[in-house]
């Protein structure tokens, strides 16, 4: 039974109740850079044949939290973008300053 299900921009929280230990297939796509916690403890999860998330649950009520993280490539690209943005802002600022001193 799904007791509660809250979806926000970067987080999914679910409370589920199972009568026996089982594997649960969650209705969310598998992504290798996810953090899945059950009752506050990070747990390993699997990819199903249909590319969903599956994880092992013990009997009783479980609180499941799913959060995405940036892959290493995306982190590097984010830093490259920030450096390029800062460099472009510096070039524009220097150009504007040079024009202002010439007037």
Short mmCIF file of N, CA and C in Angstrom, two decimals:
data_model
loop_
_atom_site.label_atom_id
_atom_site.label_comp_id
_atom_site.label_asym_id
_atom_site.label_seq_id
_atom_site.Cartn_x
_atom_site.Cartn_y
_atom_site.Cartn_z
N UNK A 1 0.84 -1.18 0.00
CA UNK A 1 0.00 0.00 0.00
C UNK A 1 0.88 1.24 0.00
N UNK A 2 0.49 2.23 -0.79
CA UNK A 2 1.18 3.51 -0.79
C UNK A 2 0.44 4.42 0.19
N UNK A 3 1.11 4.79 1.28
CA UNK A 3 0.49 5.61 2.32
C UNK A 3 0.59 7.10 1.98
N UNK A 4 1.70 7.53 1.40
CA UNK A 4 1.83 8.91 0.95
C UNK A 4 2.85 8.96 -0.18
N UNK A 5 2.72 9.99 -1.01
CA UNK A 5 3.58 10.12 -2.18
C UNK A 5 3.69 11.61 -2.50
N UNK A 6 4.87 12.19 -2.28
CA UNK A 6 5.10 13.61 -2.52
C UNK A 6 6.22 13.76 -3.55
N UNK A 7 5.93 14.49 -4.62
CA UNK A 7 6.91 14.72 -5.67
C UNK A 7 7.20 16.21 -5.74
N UNK A 8 8.47 16.58 -5.59
CA UNK A 8 8.90 17.96 -5.79
C UNK A 8 9.89 17.99 -6.94
N UNK A 9 10.46 19.15 -7.20
CA UNK A 9 11.33 19.31 -8.36
C UNK A 9 12.53 18.36 -8.34
N UNK A 10 13.18 18.20 -7.22
CA UNK A 10 14.40 17.39 -7.16
C UNK A 10 14.32 16.31 -6.09
N UNK A 11 13.12 15.87 -5.73
CA UNK A 11 13.00 14.90 -4.64
C UNK A 11 11.66 14.18 -4.72
N UNK A 12 11.68 12.90 -4.44
CA UNK A 12 10.46 12.10 -4.33
C UNK A 12 10.46 11.45 -2.96
N UNK A 13 9.36 11.59 -2.24
CA UNK A 13 9.21 10.96 -0.93
C UNK A 13 7.99 10.06 -0.96
N UNK A 14 8.17 8.82 -0.54
CA UNK A 14 7.07 7.85 -0.52
C UNK A 14 7.07 7.12 0.83
N UNK A 15 5.90 6.87 1.33
CA UNK A 15 5.72 5.98 2.49
C UNK A 15 4.89 4.81 1.99
N UNK A 16 5.46 3.63 2.12
CA UNK A 16 4.77 2.43 1.65
C UNK A 16 4.70 1.40 2.77
N UNK A 17 3.72 0.56 2.69
CA UNK A 17 3.56 -0.53 3.67
C UNK A 17 3.49 -1.84 2.90
N UNK A 18 4.41 -2.77 3.26
CA UNK A 18 4.40 -4.09 2.63
C UNK A 18 4.23 -5.14 3.72
N UNK A 19 3.53 -6.20 3.39
CA UNK A 19 3.23 -7.24 4.39
C UNK A 19 4.37 -8.22 4.58
N UNK A 20 5.27 -8.32 3.60
CA UNK A 20 6.38 -9.26 3.68
C UNK A 20 7.58 -8.66 2.97
N UNK A 21 8.76 -9.18 3.23
CA UNK A 21 9.95 -8.70 2.51
C UNK A 21 9.75 -8.94 1.02
N UNK A 22 10.14 -7.96 0.21
CA UNK A 22 9.89 -8.06 -1.23
C UNK A 22 10.82 -7.16 -2.01
N UNK A 23 10.76 -7.29 -3.32
CA UNK A 23 11.40 -6.34 -4.21
C UNK A 23 10.29 -5.44 -4.74
N UNK A 24 10.49 -4.14 -4.65
CA UNK A 24 9.49 -3.18 -5.12
C UNK A 24 9.99 -2.51 -6.39
N UNK A 25 9.14 -2.45 -7.38
CA UNK A 25 9.44 -1.72 -8.62
C UNK A 25 8.78 -0.36 -8.49
N UNK A 26 9.60 0.68 -8.47
CA UNK A 26 9.10 2.04 -8.32
C UNK A 26 8.78 2.65 -9.68
N UNK A 27 7.78 3.51 -9.76
CA UNK A 27 7.39 4.06 -11.06
C UNK A 27 8.27 5.22 -11.51
N UNK A 28 9.57 5.08 -11.34
CA UNK A 28 10.51 6.13 -11.74
C UNK A 28 11.62 5.51 -12.57
N UNK A 29 12.07 6.26 -13.56
CA UNK A 29 13.09 5.76 -14.47
C UNK A 29 14.43 5.60 -13.76
N UNK A 30 15.13 4.55 -14.13
CA UNK A 30 16.47 4.30 -13.59
C UNK A 30 17.43 5.35 -14.13
N UNK A 31 18.27 5.86 -13.26
CA UNK A 31 19.33 6.80 -13.61
C UNK A 31 20.48 6.48 -12.68
N UNK A 32 21.68 6.25 -13.19
CA UNK A 32 22.76 5.77 -12.32
C UNK A 32 23.19 6.77 -11.24
N UNK A 33 22.87 8.06 -11.42
CA UNK A 33 23.29 9.06 -10.44
C UNK A 33 22.13 9.47 -9.55
N UNK A 34 21.43 8.49 -9.02
CA UNK A 34 20.36 8.71 -8.06
C UNK A 34 20.81 8.31 -6.67
N UNK A 35 20.23 8.93 -5.70
CA UNK A 35 20.42 8.53 -4.31
C UNK A 35 19.07 8.03 -3.83
N UNK A 36 19.00 6.77 -3.44
CA UNK A 36 17.77 6.18 -2.95
C UNK A 36 17.99 5.78 -1.50
N UNK A 37 17.16 6.33 -0.61
CA UNK A 37 17.26 5.98 0.80
C UNK A 37 15.96 5.35 1.26
N UNK A 38 16.09 4.37 2.12
CA UNK A 38 14.95 3.73 2.76
C UNK A 38 15.13 3.90 4.26
N UNK A 39 14.18 4.58 4.88
CA UNK A 39 14.23 4.86 6.32
C UNK A 39 15.53 5.56 6.72
N UNK A 40 16.00 6.48 5.87
CA UNK A 40 17.19 7.26 6.17
C UNK A 40 18.52 6.62 5.83
N UNK A 41 18.52 5.40 5.34
CA UNK A 41 19.75 4.70 4.99
C UNK A 41 19.83 4.53 3.48
N UNK A 42 20.95 4.94 2.88
CA UNK A 42 21.10 4.77 1.44
C UNK A 42 21.19 3.29 1.11
N UNK A 43 20.42 2.88 0.12
CA UNK A 43 20.35 1.46 -0.25
C UNK A 43 20.72 1.29 -1.72
N UNK A 44 21.25 0.13 -2.07
CA UNK A 44 21.50 -0.14 -3.49
C UNK A 44 20.17 -0.38 -4.20
N UNK A 45 20.10 0.02 -5.45
CA UNK A 45 18.90 -0.21 -6.23
C UNK A 45 19.29 -0.79 -7.57
N UNK A 46 18.32 -1.37 -8.26
CA UNK A 46 18.58 -2.06 -9.52
C UNK A 46 17.76 -1.45 -10.64
N UNK A 47 18.16 -1.78 -11.85
CA UNK A 47 17.41 -1.39 -13.04
C UNK A 47 16.62 -2.61 -13.51
N UNK A 48 15.32 -2.42 -13.72
CA UNK A 48 14.50 -3.52 -14.21
C UNK A 48 14.66 -3.64 -15.72
N UNK A 49 14.09 -4.67 -16.30
CA UNK A 49 14.16 -4.87 -17.75
C UNK A 49 13.48 -3.73 -18.50
N UNK A 50 12.51 -3.09 -17.87
CA UNK A 50 11.79 -1.97 -18.49
C UNK A 50 12.36 -0.62 -18.07
N UNK A 51 13.58 -0.62 -17.47
CA UNK A 51 14.34 0.57 -17.10
C UNK A 51 13.70 1.40 -15.98
N UNK A 52 13.08 0.73 -15.04
CA UNK A 52 12.57 1.38 -13.85
C UNK A 52 13.49 1.04 -12.67
N UNK A 53 13.21 1.64 -11.51
CA UNK A 53 13.98 1.38 -10.30
C UNK A 53 13.35 0.23 -9.53
N UNK A 54 14.17 -0.68 -9.05
CA UNK A 54 13.70 -1.75 -8.18
C UNK A 54 14.62 -1.78 -6.96
N UNK A 55 14.03 -2.04 -5.80
CA UNK A 55 14.83 -2.15 -4.58
C UNK A 55 14.17 -3.11 -3.62
N UNK A 56 14.98 -3.59 -2.69
CA UNK A 56 14.49 -4.57 -1.72
C UNK A 56 13.93 -3.84 -0.51
N UNK A 57 12.73 -4.26 -0.08
CA UNK A 57 12.09 -3.69 1.09
C UNK A 57 11.82 -4.79 2.11
N UNK A 58 11.93 -4.43 3.36
CA UNK A 58 11.58 -5.34 4.45
C UNK A 58 10.11 -5.14 4.79
N UNK A 59 9.52 -6.09 5.50
CA UNK A 59 8.12 -6.00 5.89
C UNK A 59 7.90 -4.80 6.79
N UNK A 60 6.75 -4.16 6.65
CA UNK A 60 6.39 -3.02 7.47
C UNK A 60 6.32 -1.74 6.67
N UNK A 61 6.35 -0.62 7.37
CA UNK A 61 6.27 0.69 6.74
C UNK A 61 7.67 1.20 6.43
N UNK A 62 7.86 1.65 5.21
CA UNK A 62 9.16 2.17 4.78
C UNK A 62 8.98 3.56 4.20
N UNK A 63 9.93 4.43 4.49
CA UNK A 63 9.97 5.77 3.90
C UNK A 63 11.07 5.78 2.86
N UNK A 64 10.70 5.99 1.60
CA UNK A 64 11.63 5.96 0.48
C UNK A 64 11.83 7.38 -0.03
N UNK A 65 13.09 7.78 -0.20
CA UNK A 65 13.41 9.10 -0.75
C UNK A 65 14.33 8.90 -1.94
N UNK A 66 13.98 9.54 -3.06
CA UNK A 66 14.78 9.47 -4.29
C UNK A 66 15.23 10.88 -4.63
N UNK A 67 16.55 11.05 -4.80
CA UNK A 67 17.11 12.35 -5.16
C UNK A 67 18.16 12.17 -6.26
N UNK A 68 18.11 13.01 -7.30
CA UNK A 68 19.13 12.92 -8.36
C UNK A 68 20.38 13.71 -8.00
N UNK A 69 21.50 13.32 -8.60
CA UNK A 69 22.76 14.04 -8.46
C UNK A 69 23.36 14.22 -9.84
N UNK A 70 24.16 15.26 -10.01
CA UNK A 70 24.81 15.48 -11.30
C UNK A 70 25.90 14.44 -11.52
N UNK A 71 26.01 13.98 -12.75
CA UNK A 71 27.09 13.07 -13.09
C UNK A 71 28.41 13.85 -13.09
N UNK A 72 29.55 13.16 -13.01
CA UNK A 72 30.83 13.87 -13.04
C UNK A 72 31.00 14.73 -14.31
N UNK A 73 30.56 14.25 -15.45
CA UNK A 73 30.67 15.02 -16.68
C UNK A 73 29.85 16.30 -16.58
N UNK A 74 28.64 16.21 -16.06
CA UNK A 74 27.80 17.40 -15.93
C UNK A 74 28.38 18.40 -14.93
N UNK A 75 29.03 17.90 -13.88
CA UNK A 75 29.68 18.81 -12.93
C UNK A 75 30.80 19.58 -13.60
N UNK A 76 31.62 18.87 -14.39
CA UNK A 76 32.73 19.53 -15.09
C UNK A 76 32.17 20.55 -16.08
N UNK A 77 31.14 20.18 -16.82
CA UNK A 77 30.56 21.11 -17.79
C UNK A 77 29.93 22.32 -17.11
N UNK A 78 29.37 22.14 -15.93
CA UNK A 78 28.83 23.27 -15.17
C UNK A 78 29.93 24.25 -14.82
N UNK A 79 31.07 23.74 -14.34
CA UNK A 79 32.21 24.61 -14.01
C UNK A 79 32.77 25.29 -15.25
N UNK A 80 32.85 24.59 -16.37
CA UNK A 80 33.33 25.19 -17.61
C UNK A 80 32.39 26.33 -18.02
N UNK A 81 31.08 26.09 -17.94
CA UNK A 81 30.11 27.14 -18.27
C UNK A 81 30.27 28.36 -17.37
N UNK A 82 30.46 28.14 -16.07
CA UNK A 82 30.61 29.25 -15.14
C UNK A 82 31.89 30.05 -15.44
N UNK A 83 32.98 29.36 -15.74
CA UNK A 83 34.23 30.05 -16.07
C UNK A 83 34.07 30.85 -17.36
N UNK A 84 33.43 30.26 -18.37
CA UNK A 84 33.22 30.98 -19.63
C UNK A 84 32.30 32.19 -19.43
N UNK A 85 31.28 32.05 -18.61
CA UNK A 85 30.38 33.16 -18.32
C UNK A 85 31.12 34.28 -17.60
N UNK A 86 31.94 33.93 -16.62
CA UNK A 86 32.73 34.94 -15.90
C UNK A 86 33.72 35.62 -16.85
N UNK A 87 34.38 34.84 -17.71
CA UNK A 87 35.31 35.41 -18.69
C UNK A 87 34.62 36.35 -19.66
N UNK A 88 33.45 35.97 -20.15
CA UNK A 88 32.69 36.83 -21.05
C UNK A 88 32.25 38.12 -20.36
N UNK A 89 31.81 38.00 -19.10
CA UNK A 89 31.42 39.20 -18.35
C UNK A 89 32.62 40.12 -18.16
N UNK A 90 33.80 39.55 -17.90
CA UNK A 90 35.01 40.35 -17.72
C UNK A 90 35.39 41.07 -19.01
N UNK A 91 35.31 40.40 -20.14
CA UNK A 91 35.63 41.01 -21.44
C UNK A 91 34.65 42.15 -21.72
N UNK A 92 33.38 41.95 -21.49
CA UNK A 92 32.38 43.00 -21.72
C UNK A 92 32.62 44.18 -20.78
N UNK A 93 32.90 43.89 -19.53
CA UNK A 93 33.14 44.96 -18.56
C UNK A 93 34.37 45.78 -18.94
N UNK A 94 35.46 45.10 -19.35
CA UNK A 94 36.68 45.82 -19.76
C UNK A 94 36.42 46.67 -21.01
N UNK A 95 35.66 46.13 -21.95
CA UNK A 95 35.32 46.88 -23.15
C UNK A 95 34.48 48.10 -22.80
N UNK A 96 33.52 47.95 -21.95
CA UNK A 96 32.66 49.07 -21.52
C UNK A 96 33.49 50.11 -20.77
N UNK A 97 34.38 49.65 -19.92
CA UNK A 97 35.22 50.56 -19.13
C UNK A 97 36.17 51.35 -20.05
N UNK A 98 36.74 50.68 -21.06
CA UNK A 98 37.65 51.33 -22.00
C UNK A 98 36.91 52.42 -22.79
N UNK A 99 35.67 52.11 -23.22
CA UNK A 99 34.87 53.09 -23.96
C UNK A 99 34.49 54.27 -23.07
N UNK A 100 34.22 54.01 -21.80
CA UNK A 100 33.84 55.07 -20.87
C UNK A 100 35.01 56.01 -20.61
N UNK A 101 36.23 55.51 -20.57
CA UNK A 101 37.41 56.36 -20.30
C UNK A 101 37.79 57.16 -21.54
N UNK A 102 37.41 56.69 -22.74
CA UNK A 102 37.73 57.41 -23.97
C UNK A 102 36.80 58.59 -24.19
N UNK A 103 35.67 58.62 -23.56
CA UNK A 103 34.71 59.72 -23.74
C UNK A 103 35.18 60.87 -22.98
#
